[in-house]
Coordinates of C-alpha atoms in Angstrom, one line a residue:
M1 CA 54.9 89.4 147.3
A2 CA 56.3 88.7 143.8
R3 CA 57.9 91.7 142.1
H4 CA 56.8 92.3 138.6
E5 CA 59.4 93.6 136.2
H6 CA 58.0 96.2 133.9
R7 CA 59.0 95.8 130.3
S8 CA 58.4 98.4 127.8
A9 CA 57.1 97.6 124.4
P10 CA 59.7 97.4 121.6
P11 CA 60.0 100.7 119.8
V12 CA 58.1 101.0 116.5
P13 CA 60.4 101.9 113.6
A14 CA 59.8 105.5 112.7
R15 CA 58.3 106.2 109.3
P16 CA 60.8 108.0 107.0
G17 CA 60.4 111.7 107.1
L18 CA 58.8 113.7 104.3
H19 CA 62.1 114.7 102.7
A20 CA 63.4 111.1 102.8
R21 CA 60.2 109.8 101.2
R22 CA 60.3 112.5 98.6
R23 CA 63.9 111.9 97.8
R24 CA 63.2 108.2 97.4
A25 CA 60.2 108.9 95.2
L26 CA 62.2 111.2 93.0
A27 CA 65.0 108.7 92.6
L28 CA 62.6 105.9 91.8
G29 CA 60.8 108.1 89.2
L30 CA 64.1 109.0 87.5
A31 CA 65.1 105.3 87.4
L32 CA 61.8 104.3 85.9
A33 CA 61.9 107.2 83.4
A34 CA 65.4 106.1 82.3
G35 CA 64.2 102.5 81.7
L36 CA 66.1 100.8 84.4
G37 CA 65.5 97.1 85.2
A38 CA 63.2 96.1 88.0
A39 CA 66.1 95.0 90.2
A40 CA 67.8 98.4 89.9
V41 CA 64.5 100.1 90.8
V42 CA 63.9 97.9 93.8
A43 CA 67.4 98.7 95.0
L44 CA 66.5 102.4 95.2
E45 CA 63.9 101.7 97.8
V46 CA 66.5 101.3 100.5
D47 CA 66.8 104.5 102.4
G48 CA 69.2 104.8 105.3
P49 CA 71.0 101.5 104.8
L50 CA 71.7 102.4 101.2
R51 CA 74.5 104.7 102.4
Q52 CA 76.3 101.9 104.2
L53 CA 75.5 99.4 101.4
L54 CA 77.2 101.7 98.8
G55 CA 80.0 102.8 101.0
L56 CA 79.7 106.4 99.8
D57 CA 80.0 109.8 101.4
Y58 CA 77.0 111.8 100.3
R59 CA 78.2 114.8 102.3
A60 CA 80.9 115.6 99.7
A61 CA 79.1 117.3 96.8
G62 CA 80.0 115.6 93.6
H63 CA 81.8 112.6 95.2
V64 CA 79.6 110.1 93.6
V65 CA 79.7 111.9 90.3
R66 CA 83.5 111.9 90.3
R67 CA 83.4 108.1 90.9
F68 CA 80.7 107.3 88.4
A69 CA 82.3 104.8 86.0
D70 CA 79.9 104.8 83.1
A71 CA 79.4 108.3 81.7
S72 CA 77.5 106.8 78.7
G73 CA 74.7 105.8 81.1
S74 CA 74.4 102.3 79.7
D75 CA 74.9 100.5 83.0
A76 CA 71.6 100.2 84.8
E77 CA 73.2 99.4 88.2
A78 CA 75.5 102.4 87.9
R79 CA 72.6 104.6 87.1
A80 CA 70.7 103.4 90.1
T81 CA 73.6 104.2 92.3
L82 CA 74.0 107.7 90.8
Y83 CA 70.3 108.6 91.2
A84 CA 70.2 107.4 94.8
A85 CA 73.4 109.4 95.5
L86 CA 72.1 112.6 93.9
A87 CA 68.9 112.3 96.0
E88 CA 71.2 112.7 99.1
M89 CA 73.7 115.2 97.7
P90 CA 73.5 118.8 99.1
S91 CA 73.3 121.7 96.6
E92 CA 75.7 124.6 96.5
L93 CA 74.0 126.5 93.7
D94 CA 73.4 130.1 94.8
P95 CA 72.4 132.7 92.3
D96 CA 72.4 135.3 95.1
D97 CA 76.1 135.0 95.8
P98 CA 77.8 137.8 93.8
R99 CA 81.3 136.2 94.0
K100 CA 80.0 132.8 92.8
V101 CA 78.0 134.4 90.0
R102 CA 81.0 136.4 88.8
E103 CA 83.2 133.3 88.7
G104 CA 80.5 131.4 86.9
A105 CA 80.0 134.1 84.3
A106 CA 83.7 133.9 83.4
I107 CA 83.7 130.1 83.2
Y108 CA 80.5 130.1 81.2
A109 CA 82.0 132.5 78.7
D110 CA 85.1 130.3 78.3
A111 CA 83.6 126.8 78.3
C112 CA 79.9 127.1 77.5
A113 CA 79.0 130.2 75.4
A114 CA 80.4 128.8 72.1
C115 CA 77.6 126.2 72.0
H116 CA 74.9 127.6 74.3
G117 CA 75.2 131.2 73.4
A118 CA 76.7 134.2 75.2
D119 CA 73.2 135.2 76.1
L120 CA 72.2 131.7 77.1
S121 CA 69.8 131.5 74.0
G122 CA 71.2 128.2 72.7
A123 CA 72.0 127.2 69.2
E124 CA 69.8 128.4 66.4
D125 CA 66.9 126.1 65.7
W126 CA 68.0 123.9 68.6
R127 CA 65.0 121.6 68.4
T128 CA 65.9 120.4 64.9
R129 CA 68.3 117.5 64.6
L130 CA 71.6 118.0 62.9
P131 CA 72.7 115.8 60.0
S132 CA 74.5 113.6 62.6
G133 CA 71.1 112.9 64.2
R134 CA 72.1 114.8 67.3
L135 CA 70.3 117.8 68.7
P136 CA 72.0 121.2 68.9
A137 CA 72.9 122.8 72.2
P138 CA 69.7 124.0 73.9
P139 CA 69.2 127.4 75.6
H140 CA 69.9 127.8 79.3
D141 CA 67.6 130.8 79.6
A142 CA 64.0 130.8 80.6
T143 CA 62.9 129.4 77.1
G144 CA 64.9 126.2 77.6
H145 CA 64.4 123.3 79.9
S146 CA 67.4 123.6 82.3
W147 CA 65.1 125.0 85.0
H148 CA 63.0 121.8 84.8
H149 CA 65.8 119.9 86.5
P150 CA 66.8 120.1 90.2
D151 CA 70.2 121.4 91.2
Q152 CA 71.8 118.1 91.7
H153 CA 70.8 116.8 88.3
L154 CA 72.1 120.0 86.6
F155 CA 75.4 119.4 88.4
A156 CA 75.6 115.8 87.2
L157 CA 74.5 116.7 83.7
T158 CA 77.4 119.3 83.5
A159 CA 79.9 116.9 85.0
L160 CA 78.9 113.7 83.1
G161 CA 77.0 114.9 80.0
P162 CA 73.4 113.8 79.4
G163 CA 74.2 110.1 79.1
P164 CA 73.1 108.9 82.6
F165 CA 69.8 110.8 82.2
A166 CA 69.0 109.8 78.6
P167 CA 67.7 106.6 77.1
P168 CA 70.4 104.0 76.4
G169 CA 72.0 104.7 73.0
Y170 CA 71.3 108.5 73.1
E171 CA 74.1 110.5 71.6
S172 CA 75.0 114.1 72.3
D173 CA 77.7 116.6 71.5
M174 CA 77.6 117.8 75.1
P175 CA 81.0 116.9 76.7
A176 CA 81.5 115.8 80.2
F177 CA 83.2 118.5 82.3
R178 CA 84.2 116.6 85.4
D179 CA 87.9 116.5 84.2
R180 CA 87.9 120.1 83.2
L181 CA 86.0 121.9 86.0
S182 CA 86.1 121.4 89.8
D183 CA 82.9 121.0 91.8
D184 CA 83.0 124.6 92.9
Q185 CA 83.4 125.8 89.3
I186 CA 80.4 123.7 88.2
W187 CA 78.3 125.1 91.0
A188 CA 79.5 128.6 90.0
V189 CA 78.4 128.2 86.4
L190 CA 75.0 126.9 87.4
S191 CA 74.7 129.8 89.9
F192 CA 75.4 132.3 87.0
I193 CA 72.9 130.6 84.7
K194 CA 70.1 130.7 87.4
S195 CA 70.9 134.3 88.2
R196 CA 69.8 135.2 84.6
W197 CA 66.4 133.7 85.0
P198 CA 63.3 135.9 85.8
A199 CA 61.9 135.7 89.3
D200 CA 59.0 133.4 88.4
I201 CA 61.3 130.9 86.7
R202 CA 63.7 131.0 89.6
A203 CA 60.8 130.4 92.0
A204 CA 59.6 127.5 90.0
H205 CA 63.1 126.0 89.9
D206 CA 63.3 126.5 93.7
R207 CA 60.2 124.3 94.1
I208 CA 61.6 121.6 91.9
S209 CA 64.9 121.6 93.7
A210 CA 63.2 121.6 97.1
G211 CA 62.1 118.1 96.4
M212 CA 65.7 117.0 96.5
A213 CA 66.5 118.9 99.7
R214 CA 68.2 117.0 102.5

């Protein structure tokens, strides 16, 4: 009697998990909002293989930010790479860590308070453009928009300035701090800032940042 060999059906590729699909959607949304070209947006649709394609280690917080070549944000391909990397980068922001908050408070007083205010209230009349055409430093308290951005984008904004997240040609007096502050120091400053927000704003920011969670 002939022996029939049992062959199992080929495995069906698993659908990306919720977090993976959410990270991809966020990255795509940011790319579109920044006015990237269609080719750059399509490139962001690669999920797992994107890590190998870019040859980057997303486990090291800030690694991609440190290597980002175009702080002005004018290079669409560089922006696409940055957005995809931020969607994978773990957060180290922790407003409930007393040591981190203390360190962040000292750094904020030294590097940020002169523009953003010792009490995080921002420059006076911060929504009105200066004679240079640039906007004054916004507040980092609950009246501002810092809490509208997930952890990873706040990290990149601090390290690179607003260029990569603004329309091409946008000018700002906000400097890039990647050559002045370490990754840990940037996370400490952000932890201090968040520690000053009321509970409802912190909860809202938690929900925004959860969309970037690994």
